[in-house]
XYZ file of C-alpha atoms in Angstrom:
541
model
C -17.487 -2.297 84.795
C -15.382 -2.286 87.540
C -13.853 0.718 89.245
C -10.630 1.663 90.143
C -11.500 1.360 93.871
C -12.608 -2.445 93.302
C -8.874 -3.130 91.437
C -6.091 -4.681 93.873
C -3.838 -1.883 95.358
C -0.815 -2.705 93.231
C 0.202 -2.589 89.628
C 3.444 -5.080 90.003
C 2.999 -8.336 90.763
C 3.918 -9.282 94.729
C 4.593 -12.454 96.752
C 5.004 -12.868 100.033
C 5.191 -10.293 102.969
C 5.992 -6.539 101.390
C 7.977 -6.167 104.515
C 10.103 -9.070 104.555
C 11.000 -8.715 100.631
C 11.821 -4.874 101.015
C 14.518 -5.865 103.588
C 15.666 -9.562 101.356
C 16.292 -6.811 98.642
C 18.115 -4.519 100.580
C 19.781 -6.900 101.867
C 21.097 -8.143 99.056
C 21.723 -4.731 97.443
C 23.981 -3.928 100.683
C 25.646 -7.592 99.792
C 26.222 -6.609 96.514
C 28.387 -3.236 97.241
C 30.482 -4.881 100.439
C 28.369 -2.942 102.432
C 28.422 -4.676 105.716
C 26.178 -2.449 107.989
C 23.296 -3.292 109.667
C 19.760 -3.241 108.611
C 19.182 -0.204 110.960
C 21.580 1.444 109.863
C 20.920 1.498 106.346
C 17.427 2.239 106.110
C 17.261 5.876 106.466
C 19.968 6.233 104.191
C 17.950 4.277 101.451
C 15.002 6.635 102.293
C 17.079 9.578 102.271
C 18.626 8.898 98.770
C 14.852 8.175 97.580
C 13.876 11.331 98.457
C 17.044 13.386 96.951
C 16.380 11.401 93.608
C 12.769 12.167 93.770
C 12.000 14.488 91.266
C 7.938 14.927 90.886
C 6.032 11.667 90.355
C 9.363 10.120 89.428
C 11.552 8.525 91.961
C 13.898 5.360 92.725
C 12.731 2.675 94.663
C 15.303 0.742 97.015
C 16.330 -1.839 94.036
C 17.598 0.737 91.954
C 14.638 0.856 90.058
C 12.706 3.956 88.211
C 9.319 4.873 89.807
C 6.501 6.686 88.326
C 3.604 7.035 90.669
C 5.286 4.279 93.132
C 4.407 2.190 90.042
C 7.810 0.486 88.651
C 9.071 1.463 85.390
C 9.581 -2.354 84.202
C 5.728 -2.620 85.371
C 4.564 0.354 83.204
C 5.980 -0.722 80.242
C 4.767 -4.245 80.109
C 1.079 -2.449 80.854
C 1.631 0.143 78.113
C 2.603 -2.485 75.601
C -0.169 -4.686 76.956
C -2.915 -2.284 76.255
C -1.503 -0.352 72.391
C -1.588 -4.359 71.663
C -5.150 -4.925 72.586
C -6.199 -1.249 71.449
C -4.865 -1.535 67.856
C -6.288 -4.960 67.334
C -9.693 -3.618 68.202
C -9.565 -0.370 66.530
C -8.649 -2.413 62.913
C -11.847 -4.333 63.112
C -13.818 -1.075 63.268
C -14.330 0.803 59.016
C -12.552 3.311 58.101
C -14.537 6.625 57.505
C -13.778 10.253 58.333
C -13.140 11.803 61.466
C -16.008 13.393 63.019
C -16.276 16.241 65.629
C -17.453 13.739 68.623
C -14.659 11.930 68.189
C -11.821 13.829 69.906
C -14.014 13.269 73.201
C -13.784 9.538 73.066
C -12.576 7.585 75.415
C -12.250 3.878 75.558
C -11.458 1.772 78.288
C -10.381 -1.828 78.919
C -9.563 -3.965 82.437
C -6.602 -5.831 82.377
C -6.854 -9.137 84.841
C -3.984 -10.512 86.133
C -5.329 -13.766 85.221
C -6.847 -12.807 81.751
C -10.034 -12.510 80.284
C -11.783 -13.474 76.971
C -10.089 -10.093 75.677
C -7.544 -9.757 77.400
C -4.052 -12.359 77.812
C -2.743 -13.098 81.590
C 0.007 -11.051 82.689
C 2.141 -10.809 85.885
C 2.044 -7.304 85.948
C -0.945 -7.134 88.862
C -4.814 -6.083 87.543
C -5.034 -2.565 85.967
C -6.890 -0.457 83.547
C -5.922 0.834 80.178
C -7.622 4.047 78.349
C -6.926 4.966 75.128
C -8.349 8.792 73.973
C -9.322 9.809 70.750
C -8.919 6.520 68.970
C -10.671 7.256 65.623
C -8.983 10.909 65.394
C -5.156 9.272 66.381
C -6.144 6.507 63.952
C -6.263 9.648 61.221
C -3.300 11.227 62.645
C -1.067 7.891 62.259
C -2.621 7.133 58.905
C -1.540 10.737 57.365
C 2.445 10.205 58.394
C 1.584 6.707 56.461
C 1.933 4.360 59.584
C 0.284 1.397 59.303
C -1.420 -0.400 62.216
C 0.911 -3.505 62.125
C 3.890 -1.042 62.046
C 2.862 0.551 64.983
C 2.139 -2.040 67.258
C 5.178 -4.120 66.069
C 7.333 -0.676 66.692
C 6.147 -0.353 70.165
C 4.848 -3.733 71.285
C 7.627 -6.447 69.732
C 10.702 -5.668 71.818
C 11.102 -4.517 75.407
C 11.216 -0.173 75.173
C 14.318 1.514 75.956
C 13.906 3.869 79.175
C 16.169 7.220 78.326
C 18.298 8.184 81.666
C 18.417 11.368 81.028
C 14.818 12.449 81.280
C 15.626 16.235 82.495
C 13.432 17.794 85.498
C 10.275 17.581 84.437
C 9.786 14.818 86.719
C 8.404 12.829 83.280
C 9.128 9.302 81.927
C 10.654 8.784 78.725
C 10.908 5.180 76.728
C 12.100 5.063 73.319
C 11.115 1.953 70.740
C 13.669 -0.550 69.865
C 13.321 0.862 66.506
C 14.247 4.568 66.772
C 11.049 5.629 65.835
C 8.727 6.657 68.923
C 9.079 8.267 71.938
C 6.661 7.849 74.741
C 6.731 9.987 77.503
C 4.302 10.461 80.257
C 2.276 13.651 81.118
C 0.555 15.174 83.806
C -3.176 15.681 84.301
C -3.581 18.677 82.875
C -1.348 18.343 80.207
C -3.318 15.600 78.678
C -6.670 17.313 79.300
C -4.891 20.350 77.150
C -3.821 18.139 74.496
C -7.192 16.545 73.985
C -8.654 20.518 73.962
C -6.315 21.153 71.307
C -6.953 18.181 68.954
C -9.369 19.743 66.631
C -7.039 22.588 66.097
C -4.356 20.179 65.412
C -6.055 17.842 63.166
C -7.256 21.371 61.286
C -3.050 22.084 61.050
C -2.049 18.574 60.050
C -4.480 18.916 57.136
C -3.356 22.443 55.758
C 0.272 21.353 56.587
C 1.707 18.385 57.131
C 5.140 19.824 56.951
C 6.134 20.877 60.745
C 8.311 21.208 63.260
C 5.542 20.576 66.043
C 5.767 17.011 67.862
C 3.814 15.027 65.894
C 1.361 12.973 68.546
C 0.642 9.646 67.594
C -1.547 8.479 70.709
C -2.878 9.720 74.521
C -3.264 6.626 76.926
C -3.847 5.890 80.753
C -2.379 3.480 82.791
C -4.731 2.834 86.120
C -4.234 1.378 88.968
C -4.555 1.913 93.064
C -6.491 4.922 92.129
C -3.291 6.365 90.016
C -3.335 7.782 86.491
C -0.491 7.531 84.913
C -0.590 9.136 80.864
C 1.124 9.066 78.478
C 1.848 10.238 75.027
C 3.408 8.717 71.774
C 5.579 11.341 69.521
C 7.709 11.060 67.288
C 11.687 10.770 67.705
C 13.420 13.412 66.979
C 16.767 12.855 67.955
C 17.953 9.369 66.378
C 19.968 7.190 69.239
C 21.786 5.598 66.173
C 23.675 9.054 65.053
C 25.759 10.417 67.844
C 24.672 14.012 69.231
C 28.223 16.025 69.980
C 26.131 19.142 71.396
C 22.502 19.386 72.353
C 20.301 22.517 73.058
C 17.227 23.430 74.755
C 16.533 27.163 73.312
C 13.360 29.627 74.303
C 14.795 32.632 73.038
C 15.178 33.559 76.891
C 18.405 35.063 78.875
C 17.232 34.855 82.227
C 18.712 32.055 84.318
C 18.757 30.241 80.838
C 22.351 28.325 81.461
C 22.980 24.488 81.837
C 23.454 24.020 85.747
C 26.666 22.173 86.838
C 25.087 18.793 87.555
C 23.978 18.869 83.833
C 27.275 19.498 82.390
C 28.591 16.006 84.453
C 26.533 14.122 82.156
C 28.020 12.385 79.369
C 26.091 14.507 76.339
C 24.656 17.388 78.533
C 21.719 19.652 77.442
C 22.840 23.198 77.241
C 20.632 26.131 76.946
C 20.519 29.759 75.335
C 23.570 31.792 77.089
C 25.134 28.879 76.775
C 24.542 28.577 73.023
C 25.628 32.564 72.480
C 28.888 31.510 74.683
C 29.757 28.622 72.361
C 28.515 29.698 68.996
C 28.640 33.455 68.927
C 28.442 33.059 64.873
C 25.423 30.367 65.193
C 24.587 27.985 62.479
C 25.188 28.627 58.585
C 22.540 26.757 56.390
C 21.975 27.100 52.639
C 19.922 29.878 51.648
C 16.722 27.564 50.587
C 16.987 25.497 54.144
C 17.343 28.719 55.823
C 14.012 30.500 54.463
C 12.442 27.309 54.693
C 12.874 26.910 58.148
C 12.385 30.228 59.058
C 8.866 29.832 57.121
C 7.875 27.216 59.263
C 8.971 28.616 62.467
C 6.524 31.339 61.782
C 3.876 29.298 60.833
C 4.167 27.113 63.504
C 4.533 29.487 66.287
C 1.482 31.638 64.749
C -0.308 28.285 65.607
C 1.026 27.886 69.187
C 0.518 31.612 69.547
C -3.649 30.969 68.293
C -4.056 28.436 70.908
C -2.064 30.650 73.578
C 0.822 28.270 73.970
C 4.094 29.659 75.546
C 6.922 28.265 77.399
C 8.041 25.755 74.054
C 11.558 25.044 72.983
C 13.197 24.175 70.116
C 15.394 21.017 70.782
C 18.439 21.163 68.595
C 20.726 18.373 68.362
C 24.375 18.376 66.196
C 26.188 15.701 64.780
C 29.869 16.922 63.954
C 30.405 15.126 60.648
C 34.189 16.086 60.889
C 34.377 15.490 64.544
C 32.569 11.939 63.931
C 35.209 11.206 60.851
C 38.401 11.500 63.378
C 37.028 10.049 66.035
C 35.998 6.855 63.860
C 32.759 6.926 65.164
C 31.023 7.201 61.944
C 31.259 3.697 60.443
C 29.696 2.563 63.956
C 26.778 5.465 63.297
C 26.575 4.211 59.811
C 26.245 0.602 60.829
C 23.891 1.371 63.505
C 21.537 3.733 61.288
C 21.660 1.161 57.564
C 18.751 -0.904 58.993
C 16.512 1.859 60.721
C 14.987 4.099 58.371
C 12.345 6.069 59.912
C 8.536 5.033 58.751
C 6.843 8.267 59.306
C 6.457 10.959 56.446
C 7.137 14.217 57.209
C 8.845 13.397 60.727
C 12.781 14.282 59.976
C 14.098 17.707 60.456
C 14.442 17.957 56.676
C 11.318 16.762 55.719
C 9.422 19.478 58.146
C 10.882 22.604 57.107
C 10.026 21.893 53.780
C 13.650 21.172 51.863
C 14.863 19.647 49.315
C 17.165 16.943 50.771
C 21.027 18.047 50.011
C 24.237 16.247 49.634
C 27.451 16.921 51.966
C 30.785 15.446 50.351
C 30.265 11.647 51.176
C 28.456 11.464 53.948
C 25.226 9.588 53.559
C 23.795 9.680 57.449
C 21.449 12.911 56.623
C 19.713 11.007 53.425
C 18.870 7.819 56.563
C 18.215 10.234 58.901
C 17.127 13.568 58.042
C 19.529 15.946 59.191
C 19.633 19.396 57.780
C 23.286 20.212 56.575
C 24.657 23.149 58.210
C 28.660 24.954 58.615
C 29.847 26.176 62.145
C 32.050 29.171 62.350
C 35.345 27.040 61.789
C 33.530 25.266 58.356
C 33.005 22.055 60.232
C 30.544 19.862 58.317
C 27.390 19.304 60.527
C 23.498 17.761 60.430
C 21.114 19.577 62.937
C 18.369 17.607 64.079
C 15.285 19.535 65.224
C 11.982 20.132 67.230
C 9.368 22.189 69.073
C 9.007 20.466 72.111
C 6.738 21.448 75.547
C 3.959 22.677 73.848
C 1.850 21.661 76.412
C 2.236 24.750 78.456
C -1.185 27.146 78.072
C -0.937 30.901 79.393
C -3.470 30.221 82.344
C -3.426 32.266 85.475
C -0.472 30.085 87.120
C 1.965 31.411 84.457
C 0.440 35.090 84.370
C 1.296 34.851 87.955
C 5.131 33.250 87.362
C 5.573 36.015 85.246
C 4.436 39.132 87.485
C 6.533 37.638 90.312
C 9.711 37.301 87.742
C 9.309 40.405 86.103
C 9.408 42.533 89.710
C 12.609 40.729 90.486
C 14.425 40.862 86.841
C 13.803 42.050 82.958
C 10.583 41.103 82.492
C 11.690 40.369 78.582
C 14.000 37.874 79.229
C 12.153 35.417 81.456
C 10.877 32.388 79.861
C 7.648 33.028 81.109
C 5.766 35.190 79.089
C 2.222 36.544 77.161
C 1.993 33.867 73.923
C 2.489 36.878 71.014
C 5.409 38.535 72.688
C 6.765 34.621 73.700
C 6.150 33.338 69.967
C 7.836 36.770 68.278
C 11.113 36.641 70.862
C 11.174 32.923 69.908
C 11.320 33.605 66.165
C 13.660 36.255 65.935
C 16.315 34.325 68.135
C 16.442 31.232 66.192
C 16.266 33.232 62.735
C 19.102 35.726 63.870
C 20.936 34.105 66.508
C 20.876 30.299 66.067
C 20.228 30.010 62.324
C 22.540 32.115 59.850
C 22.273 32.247 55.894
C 25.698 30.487 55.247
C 28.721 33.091 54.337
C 31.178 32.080 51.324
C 34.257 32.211 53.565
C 32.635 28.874 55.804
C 32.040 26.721 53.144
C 34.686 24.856 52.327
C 36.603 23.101 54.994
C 39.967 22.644 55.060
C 40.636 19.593 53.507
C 38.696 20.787 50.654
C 41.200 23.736 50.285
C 43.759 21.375 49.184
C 41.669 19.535 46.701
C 41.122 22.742 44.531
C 43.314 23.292 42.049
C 44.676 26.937 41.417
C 43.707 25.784 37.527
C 40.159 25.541 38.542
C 40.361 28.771 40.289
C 41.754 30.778 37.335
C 39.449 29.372 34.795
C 36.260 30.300 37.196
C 34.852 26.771 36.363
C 32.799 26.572 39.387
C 30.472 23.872 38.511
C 33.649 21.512 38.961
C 34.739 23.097 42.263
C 32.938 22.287 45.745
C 32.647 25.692 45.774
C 29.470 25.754 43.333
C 27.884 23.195 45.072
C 27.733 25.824 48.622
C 28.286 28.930 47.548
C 28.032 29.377 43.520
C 29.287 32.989 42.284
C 26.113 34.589 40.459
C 25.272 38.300 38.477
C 23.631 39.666 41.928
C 26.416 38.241 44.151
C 28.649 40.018 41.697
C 27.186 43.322 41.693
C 27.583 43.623 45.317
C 31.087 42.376 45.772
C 32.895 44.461 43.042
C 36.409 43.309 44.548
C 35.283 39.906 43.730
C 36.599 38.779 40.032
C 33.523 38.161 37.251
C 32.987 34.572 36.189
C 34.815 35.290 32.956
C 38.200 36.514 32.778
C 39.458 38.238 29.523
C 41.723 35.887 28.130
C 44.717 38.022 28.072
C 48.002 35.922 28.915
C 48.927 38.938 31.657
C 46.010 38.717 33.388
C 46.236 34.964 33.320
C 49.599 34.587 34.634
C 48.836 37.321 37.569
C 46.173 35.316 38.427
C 47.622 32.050 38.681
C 50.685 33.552 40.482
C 48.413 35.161 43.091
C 46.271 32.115 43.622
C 49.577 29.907 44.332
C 51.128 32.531 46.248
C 48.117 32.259 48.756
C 48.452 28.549 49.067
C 44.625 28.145 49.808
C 42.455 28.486 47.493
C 40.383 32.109 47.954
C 38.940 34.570 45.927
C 41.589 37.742 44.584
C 40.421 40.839 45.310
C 40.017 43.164 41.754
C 42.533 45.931 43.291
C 45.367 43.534 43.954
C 44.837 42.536 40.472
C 45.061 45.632 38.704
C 47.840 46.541 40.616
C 49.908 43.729 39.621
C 48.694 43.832 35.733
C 49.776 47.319 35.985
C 53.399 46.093 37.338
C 53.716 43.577 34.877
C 52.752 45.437 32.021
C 55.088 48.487 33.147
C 57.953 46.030 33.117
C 57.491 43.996 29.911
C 57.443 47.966 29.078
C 60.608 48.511 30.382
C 62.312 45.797 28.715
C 60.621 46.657 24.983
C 62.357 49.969 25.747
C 65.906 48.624 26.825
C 66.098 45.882 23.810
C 67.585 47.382 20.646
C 64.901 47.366 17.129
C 65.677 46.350 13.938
């Protein structure tokens, strides 16, 4: 078996003096912007821009290109795709059985030649090594979302993967399949030692529940080469590229320092964070009552778990589609279009799949029965789907972050920072989503204002509400009733004064809205004092 100290130096494929081609492709890279400076001139400003975009392992090499590792990206993806290929093929000649406690310690390895092998196919990418971990107990995993092998591979292996831009600072990787459906992102050392420690207690979860909002992992490989490991992980997607995200959040629950920085807010769908959230949605999100307790139910499960394994420092990625918004703009027939064909594969991996919901029905709008987004009102009634996600769960309490959190809690509110012990981190965590970000929905948001005018004041005064759109979001019922005795019963006496005063009232508003019981009596006291009145003033007999 050969080492990583016997492999050639470099993952991409070379030719020719490195020298000579760095300068041909700055060269031509000065060429291409009219840049007509000397060589001398412009190579410490290409080193100096390298090291500004440098963020962790990832960086920019003098092309243009994204670096992991000083490996290129268009490298590591032909290598990634290389070895799932090779690793699912082998894995489906091996019987199915169950998973057994040895085999969350496995690891298998295979050398890639760059001029093949009897396993492997000649590349151009340069010789490296490819490790998969855990290939039985992954094997489970994908087979219990109901992913078949041949899925996978085609998913991830078919088509070129998409590299996401904006990766955010964790200095990680992220690719995306052609097909919506995975996200691989790479991880650092001890990240993916943490995530193999935690398999057994994950494989335990998946089997009580399989209902969560907890990235669901789908594989842990290793790219190797000139004595670099580069891992990575395969999740799930959670946000689908084919609907369009109008607002995005990354919420911990935390106020300290917790705002989108100004470089963040230049980018064309920026990720905003908790203050800003409680700036921009004081009122947060209304959902149905049954989405609301079911999501609140699996928050708690799910950070119970994270809190068992002492995980802290999570998020919950939120993304919102504006269904109105998307309607004006004309953007949803594209969205539509785009999402017909890509149905995700997975069980259990939409938003409204994992907080255990039945799926609902918003006017006409089909996108949330392709792509699992939870219905949900803003303050101004504005139709929406959330998508949503734990993310970063790969963050243990060990002495690094006891010490991040002694040092921030001298200088500021120790409650606030981000940072903190896993019960107090999952409790904060709950009770901000459940009262702050999530809201049982309100009668006055749920009908928008086109659906105003398509009530009819007839519909009000009979209190027909299974033919209203009110039923369908906010249906009037006994216990509602009892509490809100200015609200009218679902029956009205049918008494032609009453009627009329009704009717008058509703069209008098203009929108339709419910009457409150004083208003009423006061005017079927008016009325019936007049018609009084007049009985009085007209001669009998």
């Amino acid at each position: 078996m050969a080492t990583a100290a016997e492999e050639p130096p470099r993952l991409q494929g070379q030719t020719g003096n490195l020298q000579s081609q760095f300068w041909r492709k700055l060269s031509s890279f000065r060429d291409l912007n009219g840049s007509r400076k000397n060589a001398s001139a412009e190579g410490p400003s290409a080193s100096t821009s390298q090291a500004l975009k440098k963020i962790g392992h990832r960086g920019i090499d003098p092309t243009g290109e994204t670096t992991y590792k000083k490996t290129t990206s268009s490298a590591l993806k032909g290598a990634i795709q290389l070895g799932i290929t090779h690793t699912i093929g082998s894995l489906s000649q091996k019987p199915e059985r169950d998973v057994l406690l040895q085999d969350f310690e496995v690891v298998e390895s295979i050398f890639f030649p760059c001029e093949g092998s009897n396993l492997t196919p000649a590349h151009h990418y340069g010789d490296f090594r490819f490790k998969t971990y855990a290939p039985m107990a992954f094997r489970y995993f994908r087979e219990m979302f109901g992913i078949r092998p041949d899925d996978y591979m085609y998913s991830l292996c078919n088509e070129s993967l998409i590299e996401l831009s904006n990766s955010g600072a964790s200095g990680s990787l992220f690719y995306v399949s052609r097909d919506d459906e995975y996200i691989i992102k790479t991880v650092q050392h001890k990240e993916a030692e943490f995530l193999q420690k935690l398999l057994p207690g994950y494989f335990m979860n998946l089997n009580q529940n399989k209902r969560t909002l907890l990235p669901k992992f789908y594989g842990l490989y290793c790219v190797q080469s000139a004595g670099k490991n580069i891992r990575i992980a395969v999740m799930n997607n959670l946000l689908p590229s084919a609907v369009r995200m109008h607002l995005k959040y990354d919420l911990k629950g935390s106020t300290y320092k917790r705002r989108a920085s100004a470089k963040e807010r230049e980018k064309a769908v920026p990720t905003y964070k908790d203050l800003d959230f409680i700036q921009d949605m004081p009122e947060g999100l209304s959902l149905d009552a049954d989405k609301y307790n079911a999501l609140c139910k699996t928050l708690q499960r799910d950070c119970l778990l994270l809190q068992s394994f002492k995980i802290m420092d999570y998020s919950l990625l939120v993304g919102i589609h504006n269904v109105d918004q998307a309607c004006q703009e004309q953007a949803n027939e594209e969205a539509g279009a785009g999402a017909k064909g890509q149905v995700q594969k997975a069980l259990y991996s939409t938003a409204i799949e994992a907080i255990q919901a039945e799926v609902g029905h918003m006017g006409s709008m089909e996108t949330e029965d392709r792509t699992g987004g939870i219905p949900a009102r803003n303050s101004k009634g504005e139709r929406l789907l959330v998508y949503i996600g734990i993310i970063d769960i790969l963050q243990s309490y060990r002495l690094a972050k006891k010490l991040e959190h002694s040092w921030k809690a001298l200088v500021h509110d120790g409650d606030t920072v981000s940072v903190h012990r896993p019960g107090f981190y999952a409790e904060r965590f709950q009770k901000f989503m459940c009262n702050t970000v999530f809201r049982k929905n309100a009668c006055k948001f749920m009908l928008s204002p086109s659906e105003h005018d398509s009530v009819t004041p007839v519909l009000l005064h009979r209190l027909k509400v299974s033919l209203s759109p009110i039923n369908r979001f906010c249906p009037l019922s006994p216990v509602m009733l009892a509490g809100r005795p200015d609200l009218l019963p679902d029956t009205i006496p049918p008494r032609n004064p009453v009627a009329s005063a009704v009717e008058t009232a509703i069209s008098s508003l203009g929108s339709p809205r419910f009457l409150p019981a004083s208003r009423l009596q006061s005017n079927t006291r008016g009325e019936s004092s007049n018609k009084q009145n007049e009985e009085d003033s007209t001669p009998k007999g």
